[in-house]
Amino acid sequence: MSTELRILVVPGALRERSLNRALARAAVREAPDGVAMALHELHGIPLYDGDVEAAGMPEPVAAWRAAIAGADALLFCTPEYNSSVPGVLKNAIDWASRGPDSPLGGKPAAIAGASPGRFGTVRSQTHLRQVLQFCGVEVMAKPELYHAQAAGLVGEDGEWRDPEALERLRTHLEAFAVWVRARG
Ligand SMILES: Cc1cc2nc3c(=O)[nH]c(=O)nc-3n(C[C@H](O)[C@H](O)[C@H](O)COP(=O)(O)O)c2cc1C
């Protein structure tokens, strides 16, 4: 691990005005001292197909895997779809999990999420934690970060603006950086 912690921030949504993409951009802006946050979007990753994999990893998949490999840690910003992880994110994790050279093994990660509903992605995060742990990812247990009723937390420009929500995000990022560093 270099002295500057490299954290890859992964939003589990594609749409332009996504709350979770906005949360991921806010995480990049609010990076604690000594932490370099890089956004990795999942656009262009095809649906997992073993025949395509056998012919060689498609370029967006290779780029996704390389980005994970080059990071010290991962931060997932996930929506909740039907009480679980959106297919976009699960599919990307499936691609990254493949082969003995999967970059996920042993990688530390944290999870955050935002939803306009009352539960703030708690069910999605529970499932994502289970999937990641199966892939060998070490997921930070606490603190957790759930943003419920999050439509009111972004400004007209679609960016994360609510001061209290930003403070909770900063606290989460700082705790994550401390936890990753403590692992050595
Ligand atoms: C297929 C689908 C299923 C959804 N299921 C849930 C759900 O189970 N729980 C929830 O809180 N919101 C649910 N929602 C609403 C999403 O939380 C909301 O669309 C959110 O804004 C999506 O995240 P994003 O803003 O990052 O795109 C669902 C939305 C879609 C499209």
mmCIF file of C-alpha atoms and ligand atoms in Angstrom:
data_model
loop_
_atom_site.group_PDB
_atom_site.id
_atom_site.type_symbol
_atom_site.label_atom_id
_atom_site.label_comp_id
_atom_site.label_asym_id
_atom_site.label_seq_id
_atom_site.Cartn_x
_atom_site.Cartn_y
_atom_site.Cartn_z
ATOM 1 C CA MET A 1 0.000 0.000 0.000
ATOM 2 C CA SER A 2 1.399 3.412 -0.941
ATOM 3 C CA THR A 3 1.413 6.229 1.641
ATOM 4 C CA GLU A 4 -1.548 7.794 -0.169
ATOM 5 C CA LEU A 5 -4.517 5.483 0.132
ATOM 6 C CA ARG A 6 -6.149 4.806 -3.239
ATOM 7 C CA ILE A 7 -9.880 4.146 -2.901
ATOM 8 C CA LEU A 8 -11.963 3.208 -5.928
ATOM 9 C CA VAL A 9 -15.523 4.539 -5.648
ATOM 10 C CA VAL A 10 -18.094 2.446 -7.496
ATOM 11 C CA PRO A 11 -21.680 3.623 -7.993
ATOM 12 C CA GLY A 12 -24.112 0.784 -8.625
ATOM 13 C CA ALA A 13 -26.322 2.850 -10.928
ATOM 14 C CA LEU A 14 -26.099 4.206 -14.452
ATOM 15 C CA ARG A 15 -28.721 6.936 -14.765
ATOM 16 C CA GLU A 16 -27.708 10.552 -15.138
ATOM 17 C CA ARG A 17 -29.550 11.848 -12.041
ATOM 18 C CA SER A 18 -28.767 8.822 -9.867
ATOM 19 C CA LEU A 19 -28.645 9.578 -6.143
ATOM 20 C CA ASN A 20 -25.904 6.980 -5.739
ATOM 21 C CA ARG A 21 -23.776 8.355 -8.545
ATOM 22 C CA ALA A 22 -24.124 11.750 -6.860
ATOM 23 C CA LEU A 23 -23.132 10.162 -3.532
ATOM 24 C CA ALA A 24 -20.072 8.625 -5.218
ATOM 25 C CA ARG A 25 -19.062 11.999 -6.703
ATOM 26 C CA ALA A 26 -19.477 13.579 -3.269
ATOM 27 C CA ALA A 27 -17.199 10.899 -1.793
ATOM 28 C CA VAL A 28 -14.531 11.816 -4.335
ATOM 29 C CA ARG A 29 -14.861 15.501 -3.432
ATOM 30 C CA GLU A 30 -14.824 14.801 0.318
ATOM 31 C CA ALA A 31 -11.760 12.526 0.309
ATOM 32 C CA PRO A 32 -9.991 12.667 3.690
ATOM 33 C CA ASP A 33 -6.389 13.868 3.876
ATOM 34 C CA GLY A 34 -3.998 11.329 2.434
ATOM 35 C CA VAL A 35 -6.709 9.556 0.457
ATOM 36 C CA ALA A 36 -7.080 9.641 -3.321
ATOM 37 C CA MET A 37 -10.602 8.735 -4.395
ATOM 38 C CA ALA A 38 -11.157 7.677 -8.011
ATOM 39 C CA LEU A 39 -14.599 7.145 -9.520
ATOM 40 C CA HIS A 40 -15.183 4.041 -11.625
ATOM 41 C CA GLU A 41 -18.505 3.969 -13.465
ATOM 42 C CA LEU A 42 -20.038 0.718 -14.699
ATOM 43 C CA HIS A 43 -21.382 1.922 -18.040
ATOM 44 C CA GLY A 44 -20.491 -0.362 -20.954
ATOM 45 C CA ILE A 45 -19.961 -3.553 -18.949
ATOM 46 C CA PRO A 46 -21.895 -6.243 -20.861
ATOM 47 C CA LEU A 47 -24.072 -8.868 -19.252
ATOM 48 C CA TYR A 48 -21.944 -11.745 -18.031
ATOM 49 C CA ASP A 49 -21.678 -14.459 -20.682
ATOM 50 C CA GLY A 50 -19.285 -17.377 -20.228
ATOM 51 C CA ASP A 51 -18.795 -17.686 -23.989
ATOM 52 C CA VAL A 52 -17.736 -14.028 -24.218
ATOM 53 C CA GLU A 53 -15.405 -14.552 -21.249
ATOM 54 C CA ALA A 54 -13.844 -17.603 -22.926
ATOM 55 C CA ALA A 55 -13.071 -15.458 -25.968
ATOM 56 C CA GLY A 56 -11.353 -12.840 -23.800
ATOM 57 C CA MET A 57 -12.484 -10.213 -21.294
ATOM 58 C CA PRO A 58 -14.279 -7.326 -23.087
ATOM 59 C CA GLU A 59 -12.447 -4.015 -22.775
ATOM 60 C CA PRO A 60 -14.826 -2.429 -20.194
ATOM 61 C CA VAL A 61 -14.497 -5.577 -18.052
ATOM 62 C CA ALA A 62 -10.707 -5.575 -18.330
ATOM 63 C CA ALA A 63 -10.678 -1.881 -17.355
ATOM 64 C CA TRP A 64 -12.969 -2.578 -14.366
ATOM 65 C CA ARG A 65 -10.789 -5.436 -13.158
ATOM 66 C CA ALA A 66 -7.618 -3.371 -13.609
ATOM 67 C CA ALA A 67 -9.149 -0.491 -11.647
ATOM 68 C CA ILE A 68 -9.946 -2.837 -8.747
ATOM 69 C CA ALA A 69 -6.455 -4.336 -8.872
ATOM 70 C CA GLY A 70 -4.883 -0.877 -8.770
ATOM 71 C CA ALA A 71 -6.875 0.273 -5.739
ATOM 72 C CA ASP A 72 -6.046 -0.262 -2.068
ATOM 73 C CA ALA A 73 -9.754 -0.402 -1.204
ATOM 74 C CA LEU A 74 -13.238 -0.145 -2.695
ATOM 75 C CA LEU A 75 -16.258 1.966 -1.753
ATOM 76 C CA PHE A 76 -19.579 0.820 -3.208
ATOM 77 C CA CYS A 77 -22.487 3.282 -3.425
ATOM 78 C CA THR A 78 -25.447 1.059 -4.094
ATOM 79 C CA PRO A 79 -29.119 1.646 -4.811
ATOM 80 C CA GLU A 80 -31.718 -0.872 -3.690
ATOM 81 C CA TYR A 81 -33.817 -2.667 -6.304
ATOM 82 C CA ASN A 82 -36.565 -4.977 -5.102
ATOM 83 C CA SER A 83 -34.892 -5.353 -1.715
ATOM 84 C CA SER A 84 -31.538 -6.301 -3.203
ATOM 85 C CA VAL A 85 -28.474 -5.279 -5.204
ATOM 86 C CA PRO A 86 -29.188 -3.790 -8.667
ATOM 87 C CA GLY A 87 -28.331 -6.144 -11.502
ATOM 88 C CA VAL A 88 -25.855 -3.632 -12.917
ATOM 89 C CA LEU A 89 -23.678 -3.900 -9.828
ATOM 90 C CA LYS A 90 -24.137 -7.624 -9.270
ATOM 91 C CA ASN A 91 -23.209 -8.256 -12.913
ATOM 92 C CA ALA A 92 -20.042 -6.157 -12.597
ATOM 93 C CA ILE A 93 -19.055 -8.056 -9.449
ATOM 94 C CA ASP A 94 -19.699 -11.360 -11.234
ATOM 95 C CA TRP A 95 -17.252 -10.354 -13.989
ATOM 96 C CA ALA A 96 -14.676 -9.224 -11.441
ATOM 97 C CA SER A 97 -14.989 -12.463 -9.479
ATOM 98 C CA ARG A 98 -13.900 -14.705 -12.323
ATOM 99 C CA GLY A 99 -10.678 -16.688 -12.442
ATOM 100 C CA PRO A 100 -7.751 -17.292 -10.120
ATOM 101 C CA ASP A 101 -6.562 -13.759 -10.905
ATOM 102 C CA SER A 102 -9.774 -12.137 -9.627
ATOM 103 C CA PRO A 103 -8.768 -8.746 -8.198
ATOM 104 C CA LEU A 104 -11.418 -8.995 -5.470
ATOM 105 C CA GLY A 105 -9.694 -11.499 -3.171
ATOM 106 C CA GLY A 106 -8.575 -9.856 0.066
ATOM 107 C CA LYS A 107 -9.590 -6.367 -1.066
ATOM 108 C CA PRO A 108 -11.022 -4.185 1.723
ATOM 109 C CA ALA A 109 -14.337 -2.484 1.015
ATOM 110 C CA ALA A 110 -17.037 -0.312 2.495
ATOM 111 C CA ILE A 111 -20.650 0.088 1.448
ATOM 112 C CA ALA A 112 -22.883 3.151 1.338
ATOM 113 C CA GLY A 113 -26.231 3.707 -0.287
ATOM 114 C CA ALA A 114 -29.049 6.141 -0.900
ATOM 115 C CA SER A 115 -32.720 5.597 -1.553
ATOM 116 C CA PRO A 116 -35.758 7.865 -1.732
ATOM 117 C CA GLY A 117 -37.528 5.331 0.503
ATOM 118 C CA ARG A 118 -37.547 4.982 4.268
ATOM 119 C CA PHE A 119 -35.022 2.149 4.606
ATOM 120 C CA GLY A 120 -32.069 3.781 2.866
ATOM 121 C CA THR A 121 -30.801 0.626 1.074
ATOM 122 C CA VAL A 122 -30.409 -1.459 4.242
ATOM 123 C CA ARG A 123 -31.676 -4.608 2.493
ATOM 124 C CA SER A 124 -29.534 -4.034 -0.597
ATOM 125 C CA GLN A 125 -26.450 -3.438 1.533
ATOM 126 C CA THR A 126 -27.042 -6.656 3.471
ATOM 127 C CA HIS A 127 -27.140 -8.635 0.229
ATOM 128 C CA LEU A 128 -24.148 -6.801 -1.235
ATOM 129 C CA ARG A 129 -22.120 -7.566 1.872
ATOM 130 C CA GLN A 130 -22.933 -11.269 1.484
ATOM 131 C CA VAL A 131 -21.954 -11.302 -2.218
ATOM 132 C CA LEU A 132 -18.696 -9.436 -1.615
ATOM 133 C CA GLN A 133 -17.702 -11.649 1.291
ATOM 134 C CA PHE A 134 -18.248 -14.724 -0.864
ATOM 135 C CA CYS A 135 -15.840 -13.170 -3.395
ATOM 136 C CA GLY A 136 -13.168 -12.801 -0.706
ATOM 137 C CA VAL A 137 -13.690 -9.080 -0.163
ATOM 138 C CA GLU A 138 -13.255 -7.915 3.433
ATOM 139 C CA VAL A 139 -16.153 -5.579 4.151
ATOM 140 C CA MET A 140 -15.947 -3.012 6.952
ATOM 141 C CA ALA A 141 -18.592 -3.916 9.551
ATOM 142 C CA LYS A 142 -19.112 -0.485 11.120
ATOM 143 C CA PRO A 143 -19.905 2.324 10.751
ATOM 144 C CA GLU A 144 -22.704 1.782 8.271
ATOM 145 C CA LEU A 145 -24.021 4.505 5.979
ATOM 146 C CA TYR A 146 -27.660 4.519 4.907
ATOM 147 C CA HIS A 147 -29.221 7.593 3.335
ATOM 148 C CA ALA A 148 -33.018 7.289 3.511
ATOM 149 C CA GLN A 149 -35.412 9.778 1.883
ATOM 150 C CA ALA A 150 -32.392 10.906 -0.088
ATOM 151 C CA ALA A 151 -34.168 12.752 -2.892
ATOM 152 C CA GLY A 152 -34.069 15.841 -0.675
ATOM 153 C CA LEU A 153 -30.327 15.569 -0.086
ATOM 154 C CA VAL A 154 -29.261 16.620 -3.592
ATOM 155 C CA GLY A 155 -29.466 20.122 -4.993
ATOM 156 C CA GLU A 156 -31.056 21.342 -8.241
ATOM 157 C CA ASP A 157 -27.769 20.516 -9.936
ATOM 158 C CA GLY A 158 -28.083 16.850 -8.933
ATOM 159 C CA GLU A 159 -25.098 17.049 -6.581
ATOM 160 C CA TRP A 160 -25.072 15.939 -2.934
ATOM 161 C CA ARG A 161 -25.630 19.188 -0.989
ATOM 162 C CA ASP A 162 -27.266 18.483 2.381
ATOM 163 C CA PRO A 163 -24.736 19.565 5.066
ATOM 164 C CA GLU A 164 -25.738 16.903 7.589
ATOM 165 C CA ALA A 165 -25.576 14.163 4.955
ATOM 166 C CA LEU A 166 -22.171 15.417 3.820
ATOM 167 C CA GLU A 167 -20.941 15.341 7.407
ATOM 168 C CA ARG A 168 -22.115 11.743 7.801
ATOM 169 C CA LEU A 169 -20.324 10.890 4.563
ATOM 170 C CA ARG A 170 -17.086 12.503 5.753
ATOM 171 C CA THR A 171 -17.283 10.584 9.049
ATOM 172 C CA HIS A 172 -17.789 7.354 7.125
ATOM 173 C CA LEU A 173 -14.849 8.014 4.790
ATOM 174 C CA GLU A 174 -12.547 8.876 7.667
ATOM 175 C CA ALA A 175 -13.507 5.698 9.550
ATOM 176 C CA PHE A 176 -12.984 3.668 6.380
ATOM 177 C CA ALA A 177 -9.514 5.135 5.800
ATOM 178 C CA VAL A 178 -8.523 4.397 9.421
ATOM 179 C CA TRP A 179 -9.844 0.834 9.122
ATOM 180 C CA VAL A 180 -8.040 0.153 5.827
ATOM 181 C CA ARG A 181 -4.750 1.539 7.155
ATOM 182 C CA ALA A 182 -5.043 -0.518 10.360
ATOM 183 C CA ARG A 183 -5.187 -3.673 8.250
ATOM 184 C CA GLY A 184 -1.664 -2.877 7.008
HETATM 185 C C1 LIG B 1 -36.566 -1.919 -10.411
HETATM 186 C C2 LIG B 1 -36.571 -1.020 -9.205
HETATM 187 C C3 LIG B 1 -36.785 -1.561 -7.958
HETATM 188 C C4 LIG B 1 -36.743 -0.745 -6.818
HETATM 189 N N1 LIG B 1 -36.862 -1.303 -5.582
HETATM 190 C C5 LIG B 1 -36.621 -0.545 -4.476
HETATM 191 C C6 LIG B 1 -36.527 -1.146 -3.184
HETATM 192 O O1 LIG B 1 -36.660 -2.333 -3.003
HETATM 193 N N2 LIG B 1 -36.238 -0.338 -2.128
HETATM 194 C C7 LIG B 1 -36.045 1.016 -2.275
HETATM 195 O O2 LIG B 1 -35.771 1.694 -1.306
HETATM 196 N N3 LIG B 1 -36.152 1.602 -3.491
HETATM 197 C C8 LIG B 1 -36.431 0.850 -4.594
HETATM 198 N N4 LIG B 1 -36.481 1.427 -5.829
HETATM 199 C C9 LIG B 1 -36.388 2.877 -5.941
HETATM 200 C C10 LIG B 1 -34.919 3.282 -5.970
HETATM 201 O O3 LIG B 1 -34.446 3.352 -4.630
HETATM 202 C C11 LIG B 1 -34.823 4.653 -6.638
HETATM 203 O O4 LIG B 1 -35.230 4.556 -7.983
HETATM 204 C C12 LIG B 1 -33.399 5.190 -6.535
HETATM 205 O O5 LIG B 1 -33.425 6.539 -6.895
HETATM 206 C C13 LIG B 1 -32.437 4.379 -7.407
HETATM 207 O O6 LIG B 1 -31.109 4.738 -7.175
HETATM 208 P P1 LIG B 1 -30.392 5.871 -8.026
HETATM 209 O O7 LIG B 1 -31.069 7.203 -7.681
HETATM 210 O O8 LIG B 1 -28.971 5.852 -7.568
HETATM 211 O O9 LIG B 1 -30.555 5.553 -9.488
HETATM 212 C C14 LIG B 1 -36.538 0.638 -6.980
HETATM 213 C C15 LIG B 1 -36.348 1.176 -8.254
HETATM 214 C C16 LIG B 1 -36.346 0.363 -9.360
HETATM 215 C C17 LIG B 1 -36.072 0.954 -10.717
#
